């Protein structure tokens, strides 16, 4: 009976530790270094009293080419693709080849890859997410992709070039091609 209780205790402890580890990893707790917008910059991207849909779209458009609002606003040294499956995704990630880093960052800042669509999905519904790292191995950006069901994205830090998070047909095709092209991954 003591062995049974001990095995239950060990199992519960291990499951608890795994859950905590997963939560910390999902939130990039130990390694995040996002270059978030200042409060006044972020207010430009928020709905304000009296704003119309077209007003907010125009404010976004005015920031498309402003480097202060680009994604991820830091030099990228590494990008990892992770399947958005609890625990499993951590062990099945792929690293993008160095020669492809600039192409991915350019993709994220190219407005033709995104469309004006309000996002009503949760990041837990996405199939994949990309983590972008700096040369100090700190997470400087993260972007989720919901491809099969909704064609949406969500990024941290926020980027006006991604509009409201909808993927255009071109953008969806390009990201699916990248994810499935094994020659682009180490």
mmCIF file with all atom_site columns, C-alpha atoms in Angstrom:
data_model
loop_
_atom_site.group_PDB
_atom_site.id
_atom_site.type_symbol
_atom_site.label_atom_id
_atom_site.label_alt_id
_atom_site.label_comp_id
_atom_site.label_asym_id
_atom_site.label_entity_id
_atom_site.label_seq_id
_atom_site.pdbx_PDB_ins_code
_atom_site.Cartn_x
_atom_site.Cartn_y
_atom_site.Cartn_z
_atom_site.occupancy
_atom_site.B_iso_or_equiv
_atom_site.pdbx_formal_charge
_atom_site.auth_seq_id
_atom_site.auth_comp_id
_atom_site.auth_asym_id
_atom_site.auth_atom_id
_atom_site.pdbx_PDB_model_num
ATOM 1   C CA . UNK A 1 1   ? 0.000   0.000  0.000   1.00 0.00 ? 1   UNK A CA 1
ATOM 2   C CA . UNK A 1 2   ? 2.892   2.365  0.754   1.00 0.00 ? 2   UNK A CA 1
ATOM 3   C CA . UNK A 1 3   ? 4.378   1.742  -2.691  1.00 0.00 ? 3   UNK A CA 1
ATOM 4   C CA . UNK A 1 4   ? 1.021   2.529  -4.296  1.00 0.00 ? 4   UNK A CA 1
ATOM 5   C CA . UNK A 1 5   ? 0.715   5.835  -2.400  1.00 0.00 ? 5   UNK A CA 1
ATOM 6   C CA . UNK A 1 6   ? 4.321   6.708  -3.229  1.00 0.00 ? 6   UNK A CA 1
ATOM 7   C CA . UNK A 1 7   ? 3.794   6.005  -6.938  1.00 0.00 ? 7   UNK A CA 1
ATOM 8   C CA . UNK A 1 8   ? 0.610   8.144  -6.946  1.00 0.00 ? 8   UNK A CA 1
ATOM 9   C CA . UNK A 1 9   ? 2.480   10.973 -5.226  1.00 0.00 ? 9   UNK A CA 1
ATOM 10  C CA . UNK A 1 10  ? 5.377   10.781 -7.704  1.00 0.00 ? 10  UNK A CA 1
ATOM 11  C CA . UNK A 1 11  ? 3.004   10.676 -10.692 1.00 0.00 ? 11  UNK A CA 1
ATOM 12  C CA . UNK A 1 12  ? 1.015   13.683 -9.477  1.00 0.00 ? 12  UNK A CA 1
ATOM 13  C CA . UNK A 1 13  ? 4.234   15.595 -8.769  1.00 0.00 ? 13  UNK A CA 1
ATOM 14  C CA . UNK A 1 14  ? 5.643   14.858 -12.226 1.00 0.00 ? 14  UNK A CA 1
ATOM 15  C CA . UNK A 1 15  ? 2.419   15.858 -13.972 1.00 0.00 ? 15  UNK A CA 1
ATOM 16  C CA . UNK A 1 16  ? 2.356   19.062 -11.926 1.00 0.00 ? 16  UNK A CA 1
ATOM 17  C CA . UNK A 1 17  ? 5.962   19.883 -12.828 1.00 0.00 ? 17  UNK A CA 1
ATOM 18  C CA . UNK A 1 18  ? 5.290   19.196 -16.515 1.00 0.00 ? 18  UNK A CA 1
ATOM 19  C CA . UNK A 1 19  ? 2.252   21.494 -16.444 1.00 0.00 ? 19  UNK A CA 1
ATOM 20  C CA . UNK A 1 20  ? 4.262   24.263 -14.793 1.00 0.00 ? 20  UNK A CA 1
ATOM 21  C CA . UNK A 1 21  ? 7.112   23.775 -17.276 1.00 0.00 ? 21  UNK A CA 1
ATOM 22  C CA . UNK A 1 22  ? 4.648   23.947 -20.198 1.00 0.00 ? 22  UNK A CA 1
ATOM 23  C CA . UNK A 1 23  ? 3.060   27.124 -18.845 1.00 0.00 ? 23  UNK A CA 1
ATOM 24  C CA . UNK A 1 24  ? 6.453   28.800 -18.340 1.00 0.00 ? 24  UNK A CA 1
ATOM 25  C CA . UNK A 1 25  ? 7.559   27.793 -21.815 1.00 0.00 ? 25  UNK A CA 1
ATOM 26  C CA . UNK A 1 26  ? 4.343   29.036 -23.448 1.00 0.00 ? 26  UNK A CA 1
ATOM 27  C CA . UNK A 1 27  ? 4.870   32.410 -21.821 1.00 0.00 ? 27  UNK A CA 1
ATOM 28  C CA . UNK A 1 28  ? 8.601   32.505 -22.647 1.00 0.00 ? 28  UNK A CA 1
ATOM 29  C CA . UNK A 1 29  ? 9.004   33.224 -18.965 1.00 0.00 ? 29  UNK A CA 1
ATOM 30  C CA . UNK A 1 30  ? 12.740  32.743 -18.648 1.00 0.00 ? 30  UNK A CA 1
ATOM 31  C CA . UNK A 1 31  ? 13.872  34.010 -22.009 1.00 0.00 ? 31  UNK A CA 1
ATOM 32  C CA . UNK A 1 32  ? 11.599  36.740 -23.355 1.00 0.00 ? 32  UNK A CA 1
ATOM 33  C CA . UNK A 1 33  ? 12.920  40.080 -24.460 1.00 0.00 ? 33  UNK A CA 1
ATOM 34  C CA . UNK A 1 34  ? 10.121  41.591 -26.557 1.00 0.00 ? 34  UNK A CA 1
ATOM 35  C CA . UNK A 1 35  ? 10.575  45.134 -27.784 1.00 0.00 ? 35  UNK A CA 1
ATOM 36  C CA . UNK A 1 36  ? 7.001   46.189 -27.034 1.00 0.00 ? 36  UNK A CA 1
ATOM 37  C CA . UNK A 1 37  ? 5.598   49.509 -28.092 1.00 0.00 ? 37  UNK A CA 1
ATOM 38  C CA . UNK A 1 38  ? 5.460   52.432 -25.718 1.00 0.00 ? 38  UNK A CA 1
ATOM 39  C CA . UNK A 1 39  ? 2.029   53.310 -24.351 1.00 0.00 ? 39  UNK A CA 1
ATOM 40  C CA . UNK A 1 40  ? 1.567   56.270 -26.711 1.00 0.00 ? 40  UNK A CA 1
ATOM 41  C CA . UNK A 1 41  ? 2.648   54.152 -29.702 1.00 0.00 ? 41  UNK A CA 1
ATOM 42  C CA . UNK A 1 42  ? 0.307   51.333 -28.728 1.00 0.00 ? 42  UNK A CA 1
ATOM 43  C CA . UNK A 1 43  ? -2.597  53.776 -28.366 1.00 0.00 ? 43  UNK A CA 1
ATOM 44  C CA . UNK A 1 44  ? -2.331  54.466 -32.113 1.00 0.00 ? 44  UNK A CA 1
ATOM 45  C CA . UNK A 1 45  ? -3.221  50.814 -32.731 1.00 0.00 ? 45  UNK A CA 1
ATOM 46  C CA . UNK A 1 46  ? -6.122  50.716 -30.277 1.00 0.00 ? 46  UNK A CA 1
ATOM 47  C CA . UNK A 1 47  ? -9.743  51.584 -30.848 1.00 0.00 ? 47  UNK A CA 1
ATOM 48  C CA . UNK A 1 48  ? -10.571 54.932 -29.331 1.00 0.00 ? 48  UNK A CA 1
ATOM 49  C CA . UNK A 1 49  ? -13.885 56.671 -28.708 1.00 0.00 ? 49  UNK A CA 1
ATOM 50  C CA . UNK A 1 50  ? -15.339 57.871 -31.979 1.00 0.00 ? 50  UNK A CA 1
ATOM 51  C CA . UNK A 1 51  ? -13.112 55.685 -34.166 1.00 0.00 ? 51  UNK A CA 1
ATOM 52  C CA . UNK A 1 52  ? -14.587 54.062 -37.211 1.00 0.00 ? 52  UNK A CA 1
ATOM 53  C CA . UNK A 1 53  ? -13.250 50.921 -38.831 1.00 0.00 ? 53  UNK A CA 1
ATOM 54  C CA . UNK A 1 54  ? -11.747 53.047 -41.599 1.00 0.00 ? 54  UNK A CA 1
ATOM 55  C CA . UNK A 1 55  ? -10.091 55.416 -39.109 1.00 0.00 ? 55  UNK A CA 1
ATOM 56  C CA . UNK A 1 56  ? -8.201  52.628 -37.386 1.00 0.00 ? 56  UNK A CA 1
ATOM 57  C CA . UNK A 1 57  ? -7.260  51.074 -40.746 1.00 0.00 ? 57  UNK A CA 1
ATOM 58  C CA . UNK A 1 58  ? -5.833  54.426 -41.871 1.00 0.00 ? 58  UNK A CA 1
ATOM 59  C CA . UNK A 1 59  ? -3.744  54.725 -38.694 1.00 0.00 ? 59  UNK A CA 1
ATOM 60  C CA . UNK A 1 60  ? -2.360  51.231 -39.337 1.00 0.00 ? 60  UNK A CA 1
ATOM 61  C CA . UNK A 1 61  ? -1.602  52.120 -42.989 1.00 0.00 ? 61  UNK A CA 1
ATOM 62  C CA . UNK A 1 62  ? 0.327   55.199 -41.900 1.00 0.00 ? 62  UNK A CA 1
ATOM 63  C CA . UNK A 1 63  ? 2.623   52.969 -39.821 1.00 0.00 ? 63  UNK A CA 1
ATOM 64  C CA . UNK A 1 64  ? 3.265   50.211 -42.393 1.00 0.00 ? 64  UNK A CA 1
ATOM 65  C CA . UNK A 1 65  ? 6.726   51.484 -43.346 1.00 0.00 ? 65  UNK A CA 1
ATOM 66  C CA . UNK A 1 66  ? 7.700   52.936 -39.963 1.00 0.00 ? 66  UNK A CA 1
ATOM 67  C CA . UNK A 1 67  ? 10.629  50.784 -38.715 1.00 0.00 ? 67  UNK A CA 1
ATOM 68  C CA . UNK A 1 68  ? 9.656   51.463 -35.078 1.00 0.00 ? 68  UNK A CA 1
ATOM 69  C CA . UNK A 1 69  ? 6.581   49.294 -35.708 1.00 0.00 ? 69  UNK A CA 1
ATOM 70  C CA . UNK A 1 70  ? 8.206   46.503 -37.742 1.00 0.00 ? 70  UNK A CA 1
ATOM 71  C CA . UNK A 1 71  ? 8.295   42.896 -36.561 1.00 0.00 ? 71  UNK A CA 1
ATOM 72  C CA . UNK A 1 72  ? 10.114  41.962 -34.310 1.00 0.00 ? 72  UNK A CA 1
ATOM 73  C CA . UNK A 1 73  ? 11.985  45.289 -33.930 1.00 0.00 ? 73  UNK A CA 1
ATOM 74  C CA . UNK A 1 74  ? 15.286  43.528 -33.147 1.00 0.00 ? 74  UNK A CA 1
ATOM 75  C CA . UNK A 1 75  ? 17.956  41.611 -35.077 1.00 0.00 ? 75  UNK A CA 1
ATOM 76  C CA . UNK A 1 76  ? 16.954  37.970 -35.484 1.00 0.00 ? 76  UNK A CA 1
ATOM 77  C CA . UNK A 1 77  ? 19.613  35.298 -34.942 1.00 0.00 ? 77  UNK A CA 1
ATOM 78  C CA . UNK A 1 78  ? 17.420  32.186 -34.981 1.00 0.00 ? 78  UNK A CA 1
ATOM 79  C CA . UNK A 1 79  ? 13.838  31.140 -35.750 1.00 0.00 ? 79  UNK A CA 1
ATOM 80  C CA . UNK A 1 80  ? 12.161  27.966 -34.549 1.00 0.00 ? 80  UNK A CA 1
ATOM 81  C CA . UNK A 1 81  ? 8.936   26.440 -35.819 1.00 0.00 ? 81  UNK A CA 1
ATOM 82  C CA . UNK A 1 82  ? 6.941   24.699 -33.116 1.00 0.00 ? 82  UNK A CA 1
ATOM 83  C CA . UNK A 1 83  ? 3.797   22.627 -33.468 1.00 0.00 ? 83  UNK A CA 1
ATOM 84  C CA . UNK A 1 84  ? 1.224   24.078 -31.111 1.00 0.00 ? 84  UNK A CA 1
ATOM 85  C CA . UNK A 1 85  ? 0.651   20.838 -29.205 1.00 0.00 ? 85  UNK A CA 1
ATOM 86  C CA . UNK A 1 86  ? 1.193   20.875 -25.449 1.00 0.00 ? 86  UNK A CA 1
ATOM 87  C CA . UNK A 1 87  ? 4.511   19.220 -24.495 1.00 0.00 ? 87  UNK A CA 1
ATOM 88  C CA . UNK A 1 88  ? 4.838   17.424 -27.845 1.00 0.00 ? 88  UNK A CA 1
ATOM 89  C CA . UNK A 1 89  ? 5.616   20.642 -29.712 1.00 0.00 ? 89  UNK A CA 1
ATOM 90  C CA . UNK A 1 90  ? 8.610   21.334 -27.493 1.00 0.00 ? 90  UNK A CA 1
ATOM 91  C CA . UNK A 1 91  ? 10.312  18.170 -28.696 1.00 0.00 ? 91  UNK A CA 1
ATOM 92  C CA . UNK A 1 92  ? 9.404   18.387 -32.378 1.00 0.00 ? 92  UNK A CA 1
ATOM 93  C CA . UNK A 1 93  ? 10.553  21.918 -33.203 1.00 0.00 ? 93  UNK A CA 1
ATOM 94  C CA . UNK A 1 94  ? 12.575  22.771 -36.314 1.00 0.00 ? 94  UNK A CA 1
ATOM 95  C CA . UNK A 1 95  ? 15.146  25.524 -36.776 1.00 0.00 ? 95  UNK A CA 1
ATOM 96  C CA . UNK A 1 96  ? 15.009  27.698 -39.888 1.00 0.00 ? 96  UNK A CA 1
ATOM 97  C CA . UNK A 1 97  ? 18.264  27.873 -41.850 1.00 0.00 ? 97  UNK A CA 1
ATOM 98  C CA . UNK A 1 98  ? 20.224  31.088 -41.323 1.00 0.00 ? 98  UNK A CA 1
ATOM 99  C CA . UNK A 1 99  ? 19.929  31.888 -45.020 1.00 0.00 ? 99  UNK A CA 1
ATOM 100 C CA . UNK A 1 100 ? 16.130  32.060 -44.639 1.00 0.00 ? 100 UNK A CA 1
ATOM 101 C CA . UNK A 1 101 ? 15.917  34.369 -41.597 1.00 0.00 ? 101 UNK A CA 1
ATOM 102 C CA . UNK A 1 102 ? 15.628  37.618 -43.559 1.00 0.00 ? 102 UNK A CA 1
ATOM 103 C CA . UNK A 1 103 ? 13.028  36.084 -45.879 1.00 0.00 ? 103 UNK A CA 1
ATOM 104 C CA . UNK A 1 104 ? 10.823  35.196 -42.900 1.00 0.00 ? 104 UNK A CA 1
ATOM 105 C CA . UNK A 1 105 ? 11.179  38.633 -41.298 1.00 0.00 ? 105 UNK A CA 1
ATOM 106 C CA . UNK A 1 106 ? 10.380  40.249 -44.672 1.00 0.00 ? 106 UNK A CA 1
ATOM 107 C CA . UNK A 1 107 ? 7.327   37.974 -44.960 1.00 0.00 ? 107 UNK A CA 1
ATOM 108 C CA . UNK A 1 108 ? 6.080   39.209 -41.561 1.00 0.00 ? 108 UNK A CA 1
ATOM 109 C CA . UNK A 1 109 ? 6.473   42.856 -42.589 1.00 0.00 ? 109 UNK A CA 1
ATOM 110 C CA . UNK A 1 110 ? 4.968   42.497 -46.074 1.00 0.00 ? 110 UNK A CA 1
ATOM 111 C CA . UNK A 1 111 ? 1.412   43.850 -45.999 1.00 0.00 ? 111 UNK A CA 1
ATOM 112 C CA . UNK A 1 112 ? 0.391   41.773 -49.029 1.00 0.00 ? 112 UNK A CA 1
ATOM 113 C CA . UNK A 1 113 ? 0.605   38.629 -46.876 1.00 0.00 ? 113 UNK A CA 1
ATOM 114 C CA . UNK A 1 114 ? -2.161  39.894 -44.589 1.00 0.00 ? 114 UNK A CA 1
ATOM 115 C CA . UNK A 1 115 ? -5.688  41.204 -44.923 1.00 0.00 ? 115 UNK A CA 1
ATOM 116 C CA . UNK A 1 116 ? -8.046  43.313 -42.862 1.00 0.00 ? 116 UNK A CA 1
ATOM 117 C CA . UNK A 1 117 ? -9.879  40.690 -40.889 1.00 0.00 ? 117 UNK A CA 1
ATOM 118 C CA . UNK A 1 118 ? -10.751 40.810 -37.242 1.00 0.00 ? 118 UNK A CA 1
ATOM 119 C CA . UNK A 1 119 ? -9.335  37.916 -35.286 1.00 0.00 ? 119 UNK A CA 1
ATOM 120 C CA . UNK A 1 120 ? -11.835 36.079 -33.140 1.00 0.00 ? 120 UNK A CA 1
ATOM 121 C CA . UNK A 1 121 ? -9.819  32.954 -32.518 1.00 0.00 ? 121 UNK A CA 1
ATOM 122 C CA . UNK A 1 122 ? -7.534  31.922 -29.672 1.00 0.00 ? 122 UNK A CA 1
ATOM 123 C CA . UNK A 1 123 ? -3.839  31.163 -30.145 1.00 0.00 ? 123 UNK A CA 1
ATOM 124 C CA . UNK A 1 124 ? -4.521  27.696 -28.722 1.00 0.00 ? 124 UNK A CA 1
ATOM 125 C CA . UNK A 1 125 ? -6.399  26.989 -31.990 1.00 0.00 ? 125 UNK A CA 1
ATOM 126 C CA . UNK A 1 126 ? -3.284  27.553 -34.113 1.00 0.00 ? 126 UNK A CA 1
ATOM 127 C CA . UNK A 1 127 ? -1.397  24.636 -35.604 1.00 0.00 ? 127 UNK A CA 1
ATOM 128 C CA . UNK A 1 128 ? 2.035   26.288 -35.451 1.00 0.00 ? 128 UNK A CA 1
ATOM 129 C CA . UNK A 1 129 ? 3.949   29.139 -33.979 1.00 0.00 ? 129 UNK A CA 1
ATOM 130 C CA . UNK A 1 130 ? 7.348   30.603 -34.737 1.00 0.00 ? 130 UNK A CA 1
ATOM 131 C CA . UNK A 1 131 ? 9.718   31.863 -32.060 1.00 0.00 ? 131 UNK A CA 1
ATOM 132 C CA . UNK A 1 132 ? 12.295  34.430 -33.065 1.00 0.00 ? 132 UNK A CA 1
ATOM 133 C CA . UNK A 1 133 ? 15.487  34.682 -31.001 1.00 0.00 ? 133 UNK A CA 1
ATOM 134 C CA . UNK A 1 134 ? 18.235  37.277 -30.745 1.00 0.00 ? 134 UNK A CA 1
ATOM 135 C CA . UNK A 1 135 ? 21.939  36.437 -30.472 1.00 0.00 ? 135 UNK A CA 1
ATOM 136 C CA . UNK A 1 136 ? 21.594  36.135 -26.675 1.00 0.00 ? 136 UNK A CA 1
ATOM 137 C CA . UNK A 1 137 ? 19.029  33.335 -27.108 1.00 0.00 ? 137 UNK A CA 1
ATOM 138 C CA . UNK A 1 138 ? 16.204  35.551 -25.831 1.00 0.00 ? 138 UNK A CA 1
ATOM 139 C CA . UNK A 1 139 ? 12.757  35.331 -27.438 1.00 0.00 ? 139 UNK A CA 1
ATOM 140 C CA . UNK A 1 140 ? 12.196  38.618 -29.269 1.00 0.00 ? 140 UNK A CA 1
ATOM 141 C CA . UNK A 1 141 ? 9.111   37.670 -31.246 1.00 0.00 ? 141 UNK A CA 1
ATOM 142 C CA . UNK A 1 142 ? 6.435   35.052 -31.587 1.00 0.00 ? 142 UNK A CA 1
ATOM 143 C CA . UNK A 1 143 ? 3.833   34.581 -34.279 1.00 0.00 ? 143 UNK A CA 1
ATOM 144 C CA . UNK A 1 144 ? 0.996   32.048 -34.249 1.00 0.00 ? 144 UNK A CA 1
ATOM 145 C CA . UNK A 1 145 ? -0.577  30.679 -37.436 1.00 0.00 ? 145 UNK A CA 1
ATOM 146 C CA . UNK A 1 146 ? -4.064  29.193 -37.602 1.00 0.00 ? 146 UNK A CA 1
ATOM 147 C CA . UNK A 1 147 ? -4.000  27.778 -41.128 1.00 0.00 ? 147 UNK A CA 1
ATOM 148 C CA . UNK A 1 148 ? -6.527  24.967 -41.626 1.00 0.00 ? 148 UNK A CA 1
ATOM 149 C CA . UNK A 1 149 ? -9.545  26.412 -39.905 1.00 0.00 ? 149 UNK A CA 1
ATOM 150 C CA . UNK A 1 150 ? -9.292  30.176 -39.999 1.00 0.00 ? 150 UNK A CA 1
ATOM 151 C CA . UNK A 1 151 ? -6.293  31.705 -41.836 1.00 0.00 ? 151 UNK A CA 1
ATOM 152 C CA . UNK A 1 152 ? -5.360  33.971 -38.943 1.00 0.00 ? 152 UNK A CA 1
ATOM 153 C CA . UNK A 1 153 ? -2.206  35.133 -37.191 1.00 0.00 ? 153 UNK A CA 1
ATOM 154 C CA . UNK A 1 154 ? -1.327  36.682 -33.887 1.00 0.00 ? 154 UNK A CA 1
ATOM 155 C CA . UNK A 1 155 ? 2.055   38.190 -33.150 1.00 0.00 ? 155 UNK A CA 1
ATOM 156 C CA . UNK A 1 156 ? 3.994   39.423 -30.180 1.00 0.00 ? 156 UNK A CA 1
ATOM 157 C CA . UNK A 1 157 ? 5.094   42.192 -30.455 1.00 0.00 ? 157 UNK A CA 1
ATOM 158 C CA . UNK A 1 158 ? 2.236   43.633 -32.468 1.00 0.00 ? 158 UNK A CA 1
ATOM 159 C CA . UNK A 1 159 ? 2.970   44.835 -35.995 1.00 0.00 ? 159 UNK A CA 1
ATOM 160 C CA . UNK A 1 160 ? 0.674   47.107 -38.062 1.00 0.00 ? 160 UNK A CA 1
ATOM 161 C CA . UNK A 1 161 ? 1.865   45.480 -41.329 1.00 0.00 ? 161 UNK A CA 1
ATOM 162 C CA . UNK A 1 162 ? 0.004   42.348 -40.223 1.00 0.00 ? 162 UNK A CA 1
ATOM 163 C CA . UNK A 1 163 ? -3.153  44.445 -40.257 1.00 0.00 ? 163 UNK A CA 1
ATOM 164 C CA . UNK A 1 164 ? -5.720  42.840 -37.926 1.00 0.00 ? 164 UNK A CA 1
ATOM 165 C CA . UNK A 1 165 ? -4.257  39.348 -38.269 1.00 0.00 ? 165 UNK A CA 1
ATOM 166 C CA . UNK A 1 166 ? -5.984  37.799 -41.258 1.00 0.00 ? 166 UNK A CA 1
ATOM 167 C CA . UNK A 1 167 ? -3.827  35.963 -43.790 1.00 0.00 ? 167 UNK A CA 1
ATOM 168 C CA . UNK A 1 168 ? -4.237  36.764 -47.463 1.00 0.00 ? 168 UNK A CA 1
ATOM 169 C CA . UNK A 1 169 ? -4.350  33.814 -49.892 1.00 0.00 ? 169 UNK A CA 1
ATOM 170 C CA . UNK A 1 170 ? -0.815  34.679 -50.982 1.00 0.00 ? 170 UNK A CA 1
ATOM 171 C CA . UNK A 1 171 ? 0.374   34.894 -47.368 1.00 0.00 ? 171 UNK A CA 1
ATOM 172 C CA . UNK A 1 172 ? -1.230  31.600 -46.414 1.00 0.00 ? 172 UNK A CA 1
ATOM 173 C CA . UNK A 1 173 ? 0.260   29.816 -49.417 1.00 0.00 ? 173 UNK A CA 1
ATOM 174 C CA . UNK A 1 174 ? 3.729   31.209 -48.701 1.00 0.00 ? 174 UNK A CA 1
ATOM 175 C CA . UNK A 1 175 ? 3.741   30.240 -45.029 1.00 0.00 ? 175 UNK A CA 1
ATOM 176 C CA . UNK A 1 176 ? 2.402   26.752 -45.770 1.00 0.00 ? 176 UNK A CA 1
ATOM 177 C CA . UNK A 1 177 ? 5.104   26.334 -48.422 1.00 0.00 ? 177 UNK A CA 1
ATOM 178 C CA . UNK A 1 178 ? 7.786   27.407 -45.931 1.00 0.00 ? 178 UNK A CA 1
ATOM 179 C CA . UNK A 1 179 ? 6.524   25.091 -43.196 1.00 0.00 ? 179 UNK A CA 1
ATOM 180 C CA . UNK A 1 180 ? 6.431   22.090 -45.550 1.00 0.00 ? 180 UNK A CA 1
ATOM 181 C CA . UNK A 1 181 ? 9.705   22.730 -47.425 1.00 0.00 ? 181 UNK A CA 1
ATOM 182 C CA . UNK A 1 182 ? 12.258  20.558 -45.620 1.00 0.00 ? 182 UNK A CA 1
ATOM 183 C CA . UNK A 1 183 ? 15.141  22.157 -47.545 1.00 0.00 ? 183 UNK A CA 1
ATOM 184 C CA . UNK A 1 184 ? 14.643  25.388 -45.554 1.00 0.00 ? 184 UNK A CA 1
ATOM 185 C CA . UNK A 1 185 ? 15.057  23.748 -42.147 1.00 0.00 ? 185 UNK A CA 1
ATOM 186 C CA . UNK A 1 186 ? 18.078  22.418 -40.266 1.00 0.00 ? 186 UNK A CA 1
#
